[in-house]
């Protein structure tokens, strides 16, 4: 028997997500997380990318953002995410290299692929983590996530099986910055038809214009909760967002009532955001909402209730009626902008 | 068409109160309900049955009182149910839960479709639906927003992803997890309630589903919760109370000053 067994290092792996041939930003957020874990473990950081016609520039980008090694699996069958070939390839790679930690983004892809893989590997998977750390002494991965509708945080460990798998909330950390001088190893892997076959056919992607609001990428978000009162009143929120060049957000309550559509929903059951400015209008600040906005740079809250939870998180709190304040604020911003334009 | 719908009984958490000292949920007076997102799976299953004939079986893993959830699903229009309840199941994580449910589904056998809610509102992992698909080695569509077409051995679905929808054609049997967009769940009917009252729900344990003991409960779970704590809410900023019209203008000044100071406009 060949004794050339690979030395089992406690490697940290990240899943580099690409969609429609574009490497997504969240891959760099994972590298930022992964780098901190790898440093603590004194181990290399590896990214895995699956796709078709994967660009050399994207592979280089992964290295410049912190990957020491990149596994590239490039095949026509992998152009779009299909659960069966994607899962088989990952299981095969994990079997072969046995990393200690494997993290992916808690996107629709990550939240589908990772549980499918974790079952096959008979290992633990923690969904939607907001904090990852290494436990001193044991070197186990400490995975912290909001639980019970975001009312508490739970720290979870996978002590006895490997890899320790987790999905990480997009935008819950900043992307790793590029360093063009970094060097890394690129390993191309190929798989046969048995692994690449699928009982699912990808027919097409249908772009949804209403989802173009992408609150997740907005620098400024103006959002409203139940205090807005009714659907028609959202006009003032839309207007304030527009004049500030921002996106419109909504609390779960408002979306459940049908006053705004789901892509606008902010909070644990919607989107986690970290804009430069978050203006919360008539939002009481349920724990699940707060968990979705807490990394915002600046938070301004307007609410009638002086005891609203949201005020605890706000940098500037205004106790008052949003229906009076927001229209006045819009006027003042318009005046300000007109004045500035003349200067 | 035979459809299996795994459901979960959860605490009614939309107005959950927390003990700030201990960081635990105050359970007194908290009602147990069917996981609200499972209602979409139940509804879709009943609609498919109405369209194509067949049978809808609801399964649930949980304590004895989870039988209420199964009965409610039957009152909505499902045909029968099985409760998976045993001391050995206690403390199961998503790996074990997926294992138990998939073992039960294997035992039932001969199904065309498994419909799940996107996630449970208490655990919020969204892992058990994909987990069942993995154990049963079946095609999977998560975040499904529409079933476009069903043929003898295939199904065409739309799933919600970032920035749009994917259209997939899958071989049956398959597992779908469904999102809110897919339908409006109906209420239980009087006739359904009567049926639910009469029906006997079998309770299955590890032996009934050929489950291996070492794969069950806390012992079989790869993950452990090691700490639970309350979220710290930090940064208490300036608070201004606008009581009258004069204050209102001052409030606007405050906001404008802040926006200008921070270079936000």
mmCIF file of C-alpha atoms in Angstrom, chain B:
data_model
loop_
_atom_site.group_PDB
_atom_site.id
_atom_site.type_symbol
_atom_site.label_atom_id
_atom_site.label_comp_id
_atom_site.label_asym_id
_atom_site.label_seq_id
_atom_site.Cartn_x
_atom_site.Cartn_y
_atom_site.Cartn_z
ATOM 1 C CA UNK B 1 -49.916 11.209 -6.356
ATOM 2 C CA UNK B 2 -48.573 10.439 -2.919
ATOM 3 C CA UNK B 3 -47.188 13.366 -0.970
ATOM 4 C CA UNK B 4 -45.444 13.392 2.395
ATOM 5 C CA UNK B 5 -45.296 16.590 4.443
ATOM 6 C CA UNK B 6 -42.896 16.699 7.418
ATOM 7 C CA UNK B 7 -44.042 19.363 9.889
ATOM 8 C CA UNK B 8 -42.914 20.731 13.239
ATOM 9 C CA UNK B 9 -44.781 22.000 16.246
ATOM 10 C CA UNK B 10 -43.201 25.233 17.493
ATOM 11 C CA UNK B 11 -43.862 27.783 20.222
ATOM 12 C CA UNK B 12 -45.820 30.803 19.048
ATOM 13 C CA UNK B 13 -42.847 33.158 18.886
ATOM 14 C CA UNK B 14 -44.142 36.256 17.147
ATOM 15 C CA UNK B 15 -44.545 37.947 20.509
ATOM 16 C CA UNK B 16 -41.946 36.059 22.444
ATOM 17 C CA UNK B 17 -40.849 37.477 25.776
ATOM 18 C CA UNK B 18 -37.362 36.938 27.051
ATOM 19 C CA UNK B 19 -36.058 36.724 30.583
ATOM 20 C CA UNK B 20 -33.356 39.376 30.362
ATOM 21 C CA UNK B 21 -31.428 37.918 33.288
ATOM 22 C CA UNK B 22 -31.073 34.396 32.004
ATOM 23 C CA UNK B 23 -31.467 34.997 28.292
ATOM 24 C CA UNK B 24 -34.070 32.273 28.032
ATOM 25 C CA UNK B 25 -37.541 32.356 26.602
ATOM 26 C CA UNK B 26 -40.446 32.758 28.982
ATOM 27 C CA UNK B 27 -42.497 29.707 28.077
ATOM 28 C CA UNK B 28 -45.422 30.268 30.400
ATOM 29 C CA UNK B 29 -48.567 30.982 28.481
ATOM 30 C CA UNK B 30 -46.823 30.364 25.175
ATOM 31 C CA UNK B 31 -49.041 28.452 22.799
ATOM 32 C CA UNK B 32 -47.813 25.638 20.550
ATOM 33 C CA UNK B 33 -48.678 25.944 16.874
ATOM 34 C CA UNK B 34 -47.810 24.341 13.563
ATOM 35 C CA UNK B 35 -44.668 26.037 12.306
ATOM 36 C CA UNK B 36 -46.287 28.847 10.260
ATOM 37 C CA UNK B 37 -44.050 28.124 7.262
ATOM 38 C CA UNK B 38 -45.167 24.475 7.226
ATOM 39 C CA UNK B 39 -48.709 25.647 6.480
ATOM 40 C CA UNK B 40 -47.604 26.464 2.927
ATOM 41 C CA UNK B 41 -46.376 22.903 2.451
ATOM 42 C CA UNK B 42 -49.618 21.480 3.838
ATOM 43 C CA UNK B 43 -51.679 23.773 1.595
ATOM 44 C CA UNK B 44 -49.672 22.958 -1.525
ATOM 45 C CA UNK B 45 -49.940 19.229 -0.829
ATOM 46 C CA UNK B 46 -53.726 19.455 -0.445
ATOM 47 C CA UNK B 47 -54.025 21.470 -3.665
ATOM 48 C CA UNK B 48 -51.992 18.892 -5.592
ATOM 49 C CA UNK B 49 -54.113 16.112 -4.163
ATOM 50 C CA UNK B 50 -57.283 17.933 -5.216
ATOM 51 C CA UNK B 51 -55.876 18.334 -8.704
ATOM 52 C CA UNK B 52 -54.316 14.921 -9.275
ATOM 53 C CA UNK B 53 -55.980 12.715 -6.639
ATOM 54 C CA UNK B 54 -53.840 10.781 -4.213
ATOM 55 C CA UNK B 55 -52.951 10.980 -0.587
ATOM 56 C CA UNK B 56 -51.214 13.397 1.764
ATOM 57 C CA UNK B 57 -49.406 12.015 4.812
ATOM 58 C CA UNK B 58 -48.167 14.368 7.520
ATOM 59 C CA UNK B 59 -45.261 13.297 9.706
ATOM 60 C CA UNK B 60 -43.840 15.066 12.709
ATOM 61 C CA UNK B 61 -41.112 14.384 15.221
ATOM 62 C CA UNK B 62 -41.661 15.767 18.690
ATOM 63 C CA UNK B 63 -43.216 15.274 22.090
ATOM 64 C CA UNK B 64 -46.605 13.602 22.530
ATOM 65 C CA UNK B 65 -48.530 16.820 22.243
ATOM 66 C CA UNK B 66 -47.215 17.348 18.699
ATOM 67 C CA UNK B 67 -50.144 15.124 17.783
ATOM 68 C CA UNK B 68 -52.209 18.343 17.916
ATOM 69 C CA UNK B 69 -50.197 19.708 15.003
ATOM 70 C CA UNK B 70 -50.780 16.561 12.961
ATOM 71 C CA UNK B 71 -54.505 16.691 13.730
ATOM 72 C CA UNK B 72 -54.678 20.306 12.666
ATOM 73 C CA UNK B 73 -53.051 19.406 9.344
ATOM 74 C CA UNK B 74 -55.653 16.670 8.917
ATOM 75 C CA UNK B 75 -58.386 19.193 9.726
ATOM 76 C CA UNK B 76 -57.024 21.293 6.854
ATOM 77 C CA UNK B 77 -57.365 18.364 4.466
ATOM 78 C CA UNK B 78 -54.442 15.968 4.851
ATOM 79 C CA UNK B 79 -55.390 12.285 4.883
ATOM 80 C CA UNK B 80 -53.347 10.743 7.663
ATOM 81 C CA UNK B 81 -50.345 11.237 9.873
ATOM 82 C CA UNK B 82 -47.589 9.628 11.900
ATOM 83 C CA UNK B 83 -46.012 11.003 15.054
ATOM 84 C CA UNK B 84 -42.381 10.170 15.702
ATOM 85 C CA UNK B 85 -42.017 10.353 19.434
ATOM 86 C CA UNK B 86 -39.626 8.569 21.733
ATOM 87 C CA UNK B 87 -37.290 9.393 24.596
ATOM 88 C CA UNK B 88 -34.381 8.401 22.384
ATOM 89 C CA UNK B 89 -35.245 11.228 19.967
ATOM 90 C CA UNK B 90 -34.797 13.939 22.615
ATOM 91 C CA UNK B 91 -31.990 16.426 22.040
ATOM 92 C CA UNK B 92 -31.651 15.677 18.347
ATOM 93 C CA UNK B 93 -29.946 18.258 16.155
ATOM 94 C CA UNK B 94 -30.717 18.807 12.466
ATOM 95 C CA UNK B 95 -28.590 15.836 11.362
ATOM 96 C CA UNK B 96 -30.529 13.430 13.584
ATOM 97 C CA UNK B 97 -33.895 15.029 12.830
ATOM 98 C CA UNK B 98 -33.232 14.627 9.100
ATOM 99 C CA UNK B 99 -32.213 11.020 9.760
ATOM 100 C CA UNK B 100 -35.349 10.145 11.746
ATOM 101 C CA UNK B 101 -37.713 11.809 9.268
ATOM 102 C CA UNK B 102 -36.016 10.187 6.275
ATOM 103 C CA UNK B 103 -36.090 6.754 7.938
ATOM 104 C CA UNK B 104 -39.814 7.253 8.504
ATOM 105 C CA UNK B 105 -40.318 8.295 4.869
ATOM 106 C CA UNK B 106 -38.414 5.192 3.701
ATOM 107 C CA UNK B 107 -40.734 3.103 5.820
ATOM 108 C CA UNK B 108 -43.833 4.736 4.340
ATOM 109 C CA UNK B 109 -42.306 4.295 0.896
ATOM 110 C CA UNK B 110 -43.803 4.720 -2.533
ATOM 111 C CA UNK B 111 -44.112 8.512 -2.561
ATOM 112 C CA UNK B 112 -43.844 11.055 -5.378
ATOM 113 C CA UNK B 113 -43.133 14.255 -3.570
ATOM 114 C CA UNK B 114 -41.948 15.528 -0.204
ATOM 115 C CA UNK B 115 -43.015 19.082 0.624
ATOM 116 C CA UNK B 116 -41.431 20.993 3.511
ATOM 117 C CA UNK B 117 -41.707 24.501 4.905
ATOM 118 C CA UNK B 118 -38.657 26.616 4.166
ATOM 119 C CA UNK B 119 -37.582 26.514 7.815
ATOM 120 C CA UNK B 120 -39.062 26.351 11.309
ATOM 121 C CA UNK B 121 -39.580 29.655 13.075
ATOM 122 C CA UNK B 122 -37.922 28.445 16.284
ATOM 123 C CA UNK B 123 -34.766 26.684 15.100
ATOM 124 C CA UNK B 124 -34.529 28.783 11.948
ATOM 125 C CA UNK B 125 -31.881 26.567 10.350
ATOM 126 C CA UNK B 126 -33.661 25.569 7.107
ATOM 127 C CA UNK B 127 -31.492 22.432 7.192
ATOM 128 C CA UNK B 128 -33.926 19.594 7.684
ATOM 129 C CA UNK B 129 -35.597 19.793 4.241
ATOM 130 C CA UNK B 130 -32.248 19.553 2.414
ATOM 131 C CA UNK B 131 -31.151 16.976 5.009
ATOM 132 C CA UNK B 132 -34.059 14.685 4.140
ATOM 133 C CA UNK B 133 -33.269 15.024 0.424
ATOM 134 C CA UNK B 134 -29.651 14.088 1.121
ATOM 135 C CA UNK B 135 -30.508 11.021 3.196
ATOM 136 C CA UNK B 136 -32.986 9.832 0.574
ATOM 137 C CA UNK B 137 -30.615 10.745 -2.256
ATOM 138 C CA UNK B 138 -33.273 12.811 -4.025
ATOM 139 C CA UNK B 139 -33.263 15.935 -6.174
ATOM 140 C CA UNK B 140 -34.001 19.069 -4.169
ATOM 141 C CA UNK B 141 -35.393 22.525 -4.813
ATOM 142 C CA UNK B 142 -35.209 24.939 -1.887
ATOM 143 C CA UNK B 143 -36.967 28.324 -1.602
ATOM 144 C CA UNK B 144 -39.553 27.104 -4.130
ATOM 145 C CA UNK B 145 -42.061 29.814 -5.019
ATOM 146 C CA UNK B 146 -44.137 28.041 -7.648
ATOM 147 C CA UNK B 147 -44.859 24.608 -9.070
ATOM 148 C CA UNK B 148 -45.280 25.253 -12.780
ATOM 149 C CA UNK B 149 -46.055 21.821 -14.044
ATOM 150 C CA UNK B 150 -46.167 18.212 -12.926
ATOM 151 C CA UNK B 151 -45.865 15.298 -15.282
ATOM 152 C CA UNK B 152 -45.723 11.598 -14.680
ATOM 153 C CA UNK B 153 -42.115 11.508 -13.606
ATOM 154 C CA UNK B 154 -40.987 15.106 -13.558
ATOM 155 C CA UNK B 155 -41.795 18.460 -12.007
ATOM 156 C CA UNK B 156 -41.012 21.998 -13.100
ATOM 157 C CA UNK B 157 -40.506 24.528 -10.334
ATOM 158 C CA UNK B 158 -39.498 28.123 -9.785
ATOM 159 C CA UNK B 159 -37.219 28.943 -6.893
ATOM 160 C CA UNK B 160 -36.429 32.332 -5.414
ATOM 161 C CA UNK B 161 -32.737 33.189 -5.430
ATOM 162 C CA UNK B 162 -30.789 36.428 -5.027
ATOM 163 C CA UNK B 163 -31.927 38.851 -7.749
ATOM 164 C CA UNK B 164 -34.561 36.638 -9.354
ATOM 165 C CA UNK B 165 -35.877 33.152 -9.903
ATOM 166 C CA UNK B 166 -34.453 29.896 -11.231
ATOM 167 C CA UNK B 167 -36.569 27.609 -13.334
ATOM 168 C CA UNK B 168 -35.727 23.938 -12.757
ATOM 169 C CA UNK B 169 -36.961 20.697 -14.202
ATOM 170 C CA UNK B 170 -36.572 17.810 -11.771
ATOM 171 C CA UNK B 171 -37.119 14.083 -11.841
ATOM 172 C CA UNK B 172 -39.661 12.698 -9.394
ATOM 173 C CA UNK B 173 -39.614 11.738 -6.594
ATOM 174 C CA UNK B 174 -38.140 14.967 -5.281
ATOM 175 C CA UNK B 175 -37.998 17.172 -2.207
ATOM 176 C CA UNK B 176 -39.212 20.764 -2.294
ATOM 177 C CA UNK B 177 -38.960 23.387 0.423
ATOM 178 C CA UNK B 178 -41.519 26.131 -0.078
ATOM 179 C CA UNK B 179 -41.642 29.850 0.644
ATOM 180 C CA UNK B 180 -44.544 32.138 1.549
ATOM 181 C CA UNK B 181 -45.064 33.294 -2.024
ATOM 182 C CA UNK B 182 -46.410 29.919 -3.154
ATOM 183 C CA UNK B 183 -49.994 30.042 -1.820
ATOM 184 C CA UNK B 184 -52.404 31.189 0.875
ATOM 185 C CA UNK B 185 -52.969 28.409 3.388
ATOM 186 C CA UNK B 186 -56.612 27.570 4.085
ATOM 187 C CA UNK B 187 -58.226 27.266 7.489
ATOM 188 C CA UNK B 188 -59.338 23.902 8.871
ATOM 189 C CA UNK B 189 -62.898 22.995 7.863
ATOM 190 C CA UNK B 190 -65.603 21.695 10.163
ATOM 191 C CA UNK B 191 -65.639 18.410 8.284
ATOM 192 C CA UNK B 192 -61.869 18.216 8.582
ATOM 193 C CA UNK B 193 -62.016 18.928 12.289
ATOM 194 C CA UNK B 194 -64.466 16.083 12.779
ATOM 195 C CA UNK B 195 -62.214 13.754 10.829
ATOM 196 C CA UNK B 196 -59.181 14.847 12.860
ATOM 197 C CA UNK B 197 -61.070 14.178 16.072
ATOM 198 C CA UNK B 198 -61.852 10.609 15.047
ATOM 199 C CA UNK B 199 -58.578 9.617 13.431
ATOM 200 C CA UNK B 200 -56.025 7.562 15.304
ATOM 201 C CA UNK B 201 -52.471 8.793 14.798
ATOM 202 C CA UNK B 202 -49.860 6.051 15.138
ATOM 203 C CA UNK B 203 -46.865 6.877 17.292
ATOM 204 C CA UNK B 204 -43.610 5.473 15.989
ATOM 205 C CA UNK B 205 -40.308 5.016 17.793
ATOM 206 C CA UNK B 206 -36.818 3.978 16.628
ATOM 207 C CA UNK B 207 -37.846 0.335 16.018
ATOM 208 C CA UNK B 208 -40.708 1.243 13.702
ATOM 209 C CA UNK B 209 -38.329 3.094 11.392
ATOM 210 C CA UNK B 210 -35.283 0.804 11.695
ATOM 211 C CA UNK B 211 -33.237 3.608 13.217
ATOM 212 C CA UNK B 212 -29.897 2.870 14.783
ATOM 213 C CA UNK B 213 -29.787 3.946 18.412
ATOM 214 C CA UNK B 214 -26.304 5.447 18.172
ATOM 215 C CA UNK B 215 -27.594 7.849 15.518
ATOM 216 C CA UNK B 216 -30.336 9.251 17.721
ATOM 217 C CA UNK B 217 -30.831 12.057 20.214
ATOM 218 C CA UNK B 218 -28.012 13.990 21.812
ATOM 219 C CA UNK B 219 -25.672 11.013 21.379
ATOM 220 C CA UNK B 220 -26.175 10.907 17.624
ATOM 221 C CA UNK B 221 -25.990 14.671 17.147
ATOM 222 C CA UNK B 222 -22.716 16.020 15.728
ATOM 223 C CA UNK B 223 -23.473 19.502 17.113
ATOM 224 C CA UNK B 224 -23.882 20.706 20.684
ATOM 225 C CA UNK B 225 -25.174 23.977 21.993
ATOM 226 C CA UNK B 226 -22.518 25.023 24.495
ATOM 227 C CA UNK B 227 -23.747 28.469 25.478
ATOM 228 C CA UNK B 228 -26.912 30.531 25.278
ATOM 229 C CA UNK B 229 -26.832 34.225 26.024
ATOM 230 C CA UNK B 230 -28.833 37.382 25.513
ATOM 231 C CA UNK B 231 -27.881 39.744 22.765
ATOM 232 C CA UNK B 232 -26.162 42.877 23.986
ATOM 233 C CA UNK B 233 -27.628 46.022 22.575
ATOM 234 C CA UNK B 234 -24.985 48.700 22.694
ATOM 235 C CA UNK B 235 -24.569 52.349 21.587
ATOM 236 C CA UNK B 236 -27.131 54.450 23.339
ATOM 237 C CA UNK B 237 -26.980 57.689 21.395
ATOM 238 C CA UNK B 238 -28.526 61.102 21.944
ATOM 239 C CA UNK B 239 -32.276 61.103 22.494
ATOM 240 C CA UNK B 240 -34.462 64.074 21.650
ATOM 241 C CA UNK B 241 -38.129 64.273 22.556
ATOM 242 C CA UNK B 242 -40.343 66.307 20.246
ATOM 243 C CA UNK B 243 -43.383 67.328 22.259
ATOM 244 C CA UNK B 244 -44.673 70.338 20.363
ATOM 245 C CA UNK B 245 -44.259 72.100 17.037
ATOM 246 C CA UNK B 246 -41.234 74.022 18.189
ATOM 247 C CA UNK B 247 -39.552 70.785 19.207
ATOM 248 C CA UNK B 248 -40.422 69.339 15.843
ATOM 249 C CA UNK B 249 -38.208 71.879 14.116
ATOM 250 C CA UNK B 250 -35.475 71.260 16.631
ATOM 251 C CA UNK B 251 -35.754 67.548 15.927
ATOM 252 C CA UNK B 252 -35.292 68.207 12.219
ATOM 253 C CA UNK B 253 -32.257 70.393 13.071
ATOM 254 C CA UNK B 254 -30.803 67.518 15.057
ATOM 255 C CA UNK B 255 -31.218 65.101 12.183
ATOM 256 C CA UNK B 256 -29.819 67.549 9.634
ATOM 257 C CA UNK B 257 -26.820 68.346 11.854
ATOM 258 C CA UNK B 258 -26.127 64.655 12.251
ATOM 259 C CA UNK B 259 -26.381 63.948 8.518
ATOM 260 C CA UNK B 260 -24.111 66.869 7.671
ATOM 261 C CA UNK B 261 -21.598 66.142 10.435
ATOM 262 C CA UNK B 262 -21.236 62.536 9.309
ATOM 263 C CA UNK B 263 -21.136 63.503 5.630
ATOM 264 C CA UNK B 264 -24.227 61.482 4.857
ATOM 265 C CA UNK B 265 -25.802 64.021 2.510
#
